[in-house]
Amino acid sequence: MKFLISAGPTKERIDPVRFISNHSSGKMGYALASAALKMGHEVILVSGPVNIIPPKEANTINIESAAEMADAMKSNFNDADITISCAAVADYRPVITHQSKMKKGDENLVLELERTEDILARLGKMKVENQLLVGFAAETNDLIANAKGKLERKNLDWIVANKIGEAGTGFAADQNEVTLISKNGKMIKLPLEDKSTLAEKIISQILT
Ligand code: PMT
């Protein structure tokens, strides 16, 4: 099967030295890519800027911004049997990217931000029969209710509900704790484990 997997953060440039981003390390998405490869599948890995090495058998596309991630995901989506959106895509970007370094003044600075495209929601509209679309929901509160909302709104087959905000799990940690929820109402809680073990369990489950 052909997997399309996104991983890592996006960076939205303010000027040549400053940007908006988040703490995603790419570990969870890269673990999913490695697990799919280990099971004999093909993988296109669309990766934001991270400091880890992608699995060498993956076809890795490096991107920086949400707009670049949107292009890479949309142009590879029709060929994919299974798409997993694990990336922490910025929801907003600066309206203006300054070409030279912004000078500081004495006043407060207001930065105007605009929405980026919701890539996963767009893929949910492009999806045809026999394609599986899997999203993540990173939530500090009301994990299951918020994840179910995203599952429905984005027309997903599965969502991986990922509680964040606690030490040792979620962003940048080596371990993670998630609940898998399917559009048919299945709910499977996977306890705290290494991201690599968890990735194998997630992929086995979505393939059943
Ligand atoms: O990279 P690590 O350090 O290992 O951390 C892993 C992780 C915590 C980043 C990962 O497990 C995770 O939860 N990824 C989703 C992060 C996120 O942005 O969640 P969200 O609830 O804001 O977004 C919901 C879904 O929509 C996600 O599948 C996201 O990829 C997608 N999305 C979001 C915004 C946007 N503009 N376009 C999108 O496609």
mmCIF file of C-alpha atoms in Angstrom, residues 20-179:
data_model
loop_
_atom_site.group_PDB
_atom_site.id
_atom_site.type_symbol
_atom_site.label_atom_id
_atom_site.label_comp_id
_atom_site.label_asym_id
_atom_site.label_seq_id
_atom_site.Cartn_x
_atom_site.Cartn_y
_atom_site.Cartn_z
ATOM 1 C CA ILE A 20 5.906 31.320 14.216
ATOM 2 C CA SER A 21 6.100 27.590 14.897
ATOM 3 C CA ASN A 22 5.473 24.952 17.595
ATOM 4 C CA HIS A 23 7.259 22.210 19.555
ATOM 5 C CA SER A 24 6.655 19.272 17.201
ATOM 6 C CA SER A 25 9.879 17.256 16.858
ATOM 7 C CA GLY A 26 8.678 14.984 14.047
ATOM 8 C CA LYS A 27 9.211 11.875 16.224
ATOM 9 C CA MET A 28 5.611 10.606 16.051
ATOM 10 C CA GLY A 29 5.257 11.098 12.283
ATOM 11 C CA TYR A 30 8.694 9.600 11.569
ATOM 12 C CA ALA A 31 7.809 6.600 13.784
ATOM 13 C CA LEU A 32 4.639 6.076 11.728
ATOM 14 C CA ALA A 33 6.695 6.239 8.519
ATOM 15 C CA SER A 34 9.209 3.690 9.889
ATOM 16 C CA ALA A 35 6.427 1.377 11.063
ATOM 17 C CA ALA A 36 4.697 1.445 7.658
ATOM 18 C CA LEU A 37 8.007 0.733 5.890
ATOM 19 C CA LYS A 38 8.779 -2.131 8.294
ATOM 20 C CA MET A 39 5.419 -3.675 7.361
ATOM 21 C CA GLY A 40 6.431 -3.572 3.676
ATOM 22 C CA HIS A 41 4.492 -0.495 2.537
ATOM 23 C CA GLU A 42 5.690 2.465 0.437
ATOM 24 C CA VAL A 43 5.912 5.823 2.196
ATOM 25 C CA ILE A 44 5.968 9.436 1.083
ATOM 26 C CA LEU A 45 6.917 11.476 4.145
ATOM 27 C CA VAL A 46 6.133 15.201 4.006
ATOM 28 C CA SER A 47 8.225 16.742 6.729
ATOM 29 C CA GLY A 48 8.432 20.130 8.352
ATOM 30 C CA PRO A 49 11.814 21.316 9.685
ATOM 31 C CA VAL A 50 13.047 18.812 12.310
ATOM 32 C CA ASN A 51 16.375 17.603 13.691
ATOM 33 C CA ILE A 52 15.940 13.877 13.186
ATOM 34 C CA ILE A 53 16.903 11.714 10.221
ATOM 35 C CA PRO A 54 14.083 10.327 8.074
ATOM 36 C CA PRO A 55 13.961 6.572 7.392
ATOM 37 C CA LYS A 56 16.101 6.097 4.293
ATOM 38 C CA GLU A 57 13.543 3.978 2.422
ATOM 39 C CA ALA A 58 10.963 6.777 2.643
ATOM 40 C CA ASN A 59 10.524 9.257 -0.173
ATOM 41 C CA THR A 60 10.910 12.394 1.963
ATOM 42 C CA ILE A 61 9.696 15.804 0.840
ATOM 43 C CA ASN A 62 11.014 18.606 3.044
ATOM 44 C CA ILE A 63 8.833 21.671 3.401
ATOM 45 C CA GLU A 64 8.856 24.719 5.653
ATOM 46 C CA SER A 65 5.504 26.525 5.648
ATOM 47 C CA ALA A 66 1.876 25.411 5.890
ATOM 48 C CA ALA A 67 1.373 26.533 2.272
ATOM 49 C CA GLU A 68 4.264 24.310 1.119
ATOM 50 C CA MET A 69 2.895 21.406 3.177
ATOM 51 C CA ALA A 70 -0.533 21.934 1.589
ATOM 52 C CA ASP A 71 0.983 21.763 -1.933
ATOM 53 C CA ALA A 72 2.967 18.596 -1.144
ATOM 54 C CA MET A 73 0.041 16.817 0.522
ATOM 55 C CA LYS A 74 -2.528 17.745 -2.129
ATOM 56 C CA SER A 75 -0.288 16.808 -5.049
ATOM 57 C CA ASN A 76 0.505 13.349 -3.607
ATOM 58 C CA PHE A 77 -2.919 12.569 -2.145
ATOM 59 C CA ASN A 78 -4.647 10.963 -5.161
ATOM 60 C CA ASP A 79 -1.953 8.263 -5.379
ATOM 61 C CA ALA A 80 -2.066 7.391 -1.683
ATOM 62 C CA ASP A 81 -4.070 4.491 -0.244
ATOM 63 C CA ILE A 82 -3.609 5.709 3.327
ATOM 64 C CA THR A 83 -2.881 9.267 4.426
ATOM 65 C CA ILE A 84 -1.926 10.138 8.001
ATOM 66 C CA SER A 85 -1.701 13.794 8.987
ATOM 67 C CA CYS A 86 0.537 13.861 12.057
ATOM 68 C CA ALA A 87 2.087 17.266 11.374
ATOM 69 C CA ALA A 88 1.449 20.193 13.686
ATOM 70 C CA VAL A 89 0.499 22.669 10.973
ATOM 71 C CA ALA A 90 0.365 26.333 11.953
ATOM 72 C CA ASP A 91 -3.231 27.560 11.908
ATOM 73 C CA TYR A 92 -2.130 31.165 11.318
ATOM 74 C CA ARG A 93 0.667 32.925 9.435
ATOM 75 C CA PRO A 94 1.729 36.582 9.336
ATOM 76 C CA VAL A 95 -0.169 38.592 6.721
ATOM 77 C CA ILE A 96 3.139 40.239 5.783
ATOM 78 C CA THR A 97 6.544 38.546 5.635
ATOM 79 C CA HIS A 98 9.151 41.307 5.878
ATOM 80 C CA GLN A 99 12.072 41.000 3.470
ATOM 81 C CA SER A 100 14.549 42.600 5.874
ATOM 82 C CA LYS A 101 14.903 42.250 9.641
ATOM 83 C CA MET A 102 12.234 44.241 11.486
ATOM 84 C CA LYS A 103 13.674 46.960 13.710
ATOM 85 C CA LYS A 104 12.434 47.183 17.260
ATOM 86 C CA GLY A 105 10.826 50.371 18.580
ATOM 87 C CA ASP A 106 9.644 51.510 22.007
ATOM 88 C CA GLU A 107 5.958 50.750 21.337
ATOM 89 C CA ASN A 108 4.229 47.353 21.567
ATOM 90 C CA LEU A 109 4.071 45.493 18.305
ATOM 91 C CA VAL A 110 0.846 44.047 16.875
ATOM 92 C CA LEU A 111 1.364 41.258 14.388
ATOM 93 C CA GLU A 112 -1.550 40.619 12.005
ATOM 94 C CA LEU A 113 -2.125 36.924 11.313
ATOM 95 C CA GLU A 114 -4.277 35.187 8.716
ATOM 96 C CA ARG A 115 -5.590 31.629 8.586
ATOM 97 C CA THR A 116 -3.615 28.964 6.781
ATOM 98 C CA GLU A 117 -5.489 26.354 4.777
ATOM 99 C CA ASP A 118 -6.871 23.425 6.791
ATOM 100 C CA ILE A 119 -5.033 20.798 4.755
ATOM 101 C CA LEU A 120 -6.709 17.788 6.336
ATOM 102 C CA ALA A 121 -10.201 19.210 5.802
ATOM 103 C CA ARG A 122 -9.301 19.785 2.139
ATOM 104 C CA LEU A 123 -8.058 16.175 1.800
ATOM 105 C CA GLY A 124 -11.315 15.043 3.414
ATOM 106 C CA LYS A 125 -13.175 16.712 0.516
ATOM 107 C CA MET A 126 -10.837 15.150 -2.103
ATOM 108 C CA LYS A 127 -11.102 11.625 -0.625
ATOM 109 C CA VAL A 128 -12.619 8.867 -2.777
ATOM 110 C CA GLU A 129 -13.779 5.348 -1.888
ATOM 111 C CA ASN A 130 -10.971 2.988 -0.815
ATOM 112 C CA GLN A 131 -8.776 5.822 0.454
ATOM 113 C CA LEU A 132 -8.223 5.944 4.219
ATOM 114 C CA LEU A 133 -7.714 9.323 5.844
ATOM 115 C CA VAL A 134 -6.341 9.549 9.375
ATOM 116 C CA GLY A 135 -5.883 12.728 11.416
ATOM 117 C CA PHE A 136 -4.483 13.576 14.812
ATOM 118 C CA ALA A 137 -6.133 15.824 17.389
ATOM 119 C CA ALA A 138 -3.741 17.456 19.840
ATOM 120 C CA GLU A 139 -5.858 18.656 22.746
ATOM 121 C CA THR A 140 -5.266 19.994 26.243
ATOM 122 C CA ASN A 141 -8.993 19.808 27.172
ATOM 123 C CA ASP A 142 -12.070 17.744 26.310
ATOM 124 C CA LEU A 143 -9.879 15.319 24.359
ATOM 125 C CA ILE A 144 -12.484 12.851 23.129
ATOM 126 C CA ALA A 145 -15.252 15.364 22.349
ATOM 127 C CA ASN A 146 -12.869 17.647 20.441
ATOM 128 C CA ALA A 147 -11.306 14.725 18.568
ATOM 129 C CA LYS A 148 -14.735 13.399 17.537
ATOM 130 C CA GLY A 149 -15.649 16.874 16.269
ATOM 131 C CA LYS A 150 -12.535 16.927 14.056
ATOM 132 C CA LEU A 151 -13.203 13.358 12.837
ATOM 133 C CA GLU A 152 -16.632 14.436 11.565
ATOM 134 C CA ARG A 153 -15.818 17.947 10.315
ATOM 135 C CA LYS A 154 -12.784 16.787 8.324
ATOM 136 C CA ASN A 155 -14.460 13.612 6.917
ATOM 137 C CA LEU A 156 -11.843 11.267 8.432
ATOM 138 C CA ASP A 157 -11.866 7.484 8.818
ATOM 139 C CA TRP A 158 -9.834 7.546 12.037
ATOM 140 C CA ILE A 159 -8.592 10.170 14.422
ATOM 141 C CA VAL A 160 -5.761 9.753 16.899
ATOM 142 C CA ALA A 161 -6.739 11.724 20.001
ATOM 143 C CA ASN A 162 -3.521 12.948 21.582
ATOM 144 C CA LYS A 163 -3.665 14.533 25.048
ATOM 145 C CA ILE A 164 -0.980 17.183 25.269
ATOM 146 C CA GLY A 165 0.265 19.511 27.967
ATOM 147 C CA GLU A 166 1.631 16.841 30.358
ATOM 148 C CA ALA A 167 5.318 16.000 30.749
ATOM 149 C CA GLY A 168 6.551 12.806 29.054
ATOM 150 C CA THR A 169 3.909 12.585 26.341
ATOM 151 C CA GLY A 170 2.870 14.470 23.190
ATOM 152 C CA PHE A 171 5.070 17.169 21.657
ATOM 153 C CA ALA A 172 8.814 16.356 21.557
ATOM 154 C CA ALA A 173 8.557 13.444 24.039
ATOM 155 C CA ASP A 174 9.859 9.945 23.236
ATOM 156 C CA GLN A 175 6.600 8.394 24.422
ATOM 157 C CA ASN A 176 2.975 9.111 23.711
ATOM 158 C CA GLU A 177 -0.473 8.094 24.910
ATOM 159 C CA VAL A 178 -3.403 8.207 22.485
ATOM 160 C CA THR A 179 -6.947 7.038 21.861
#
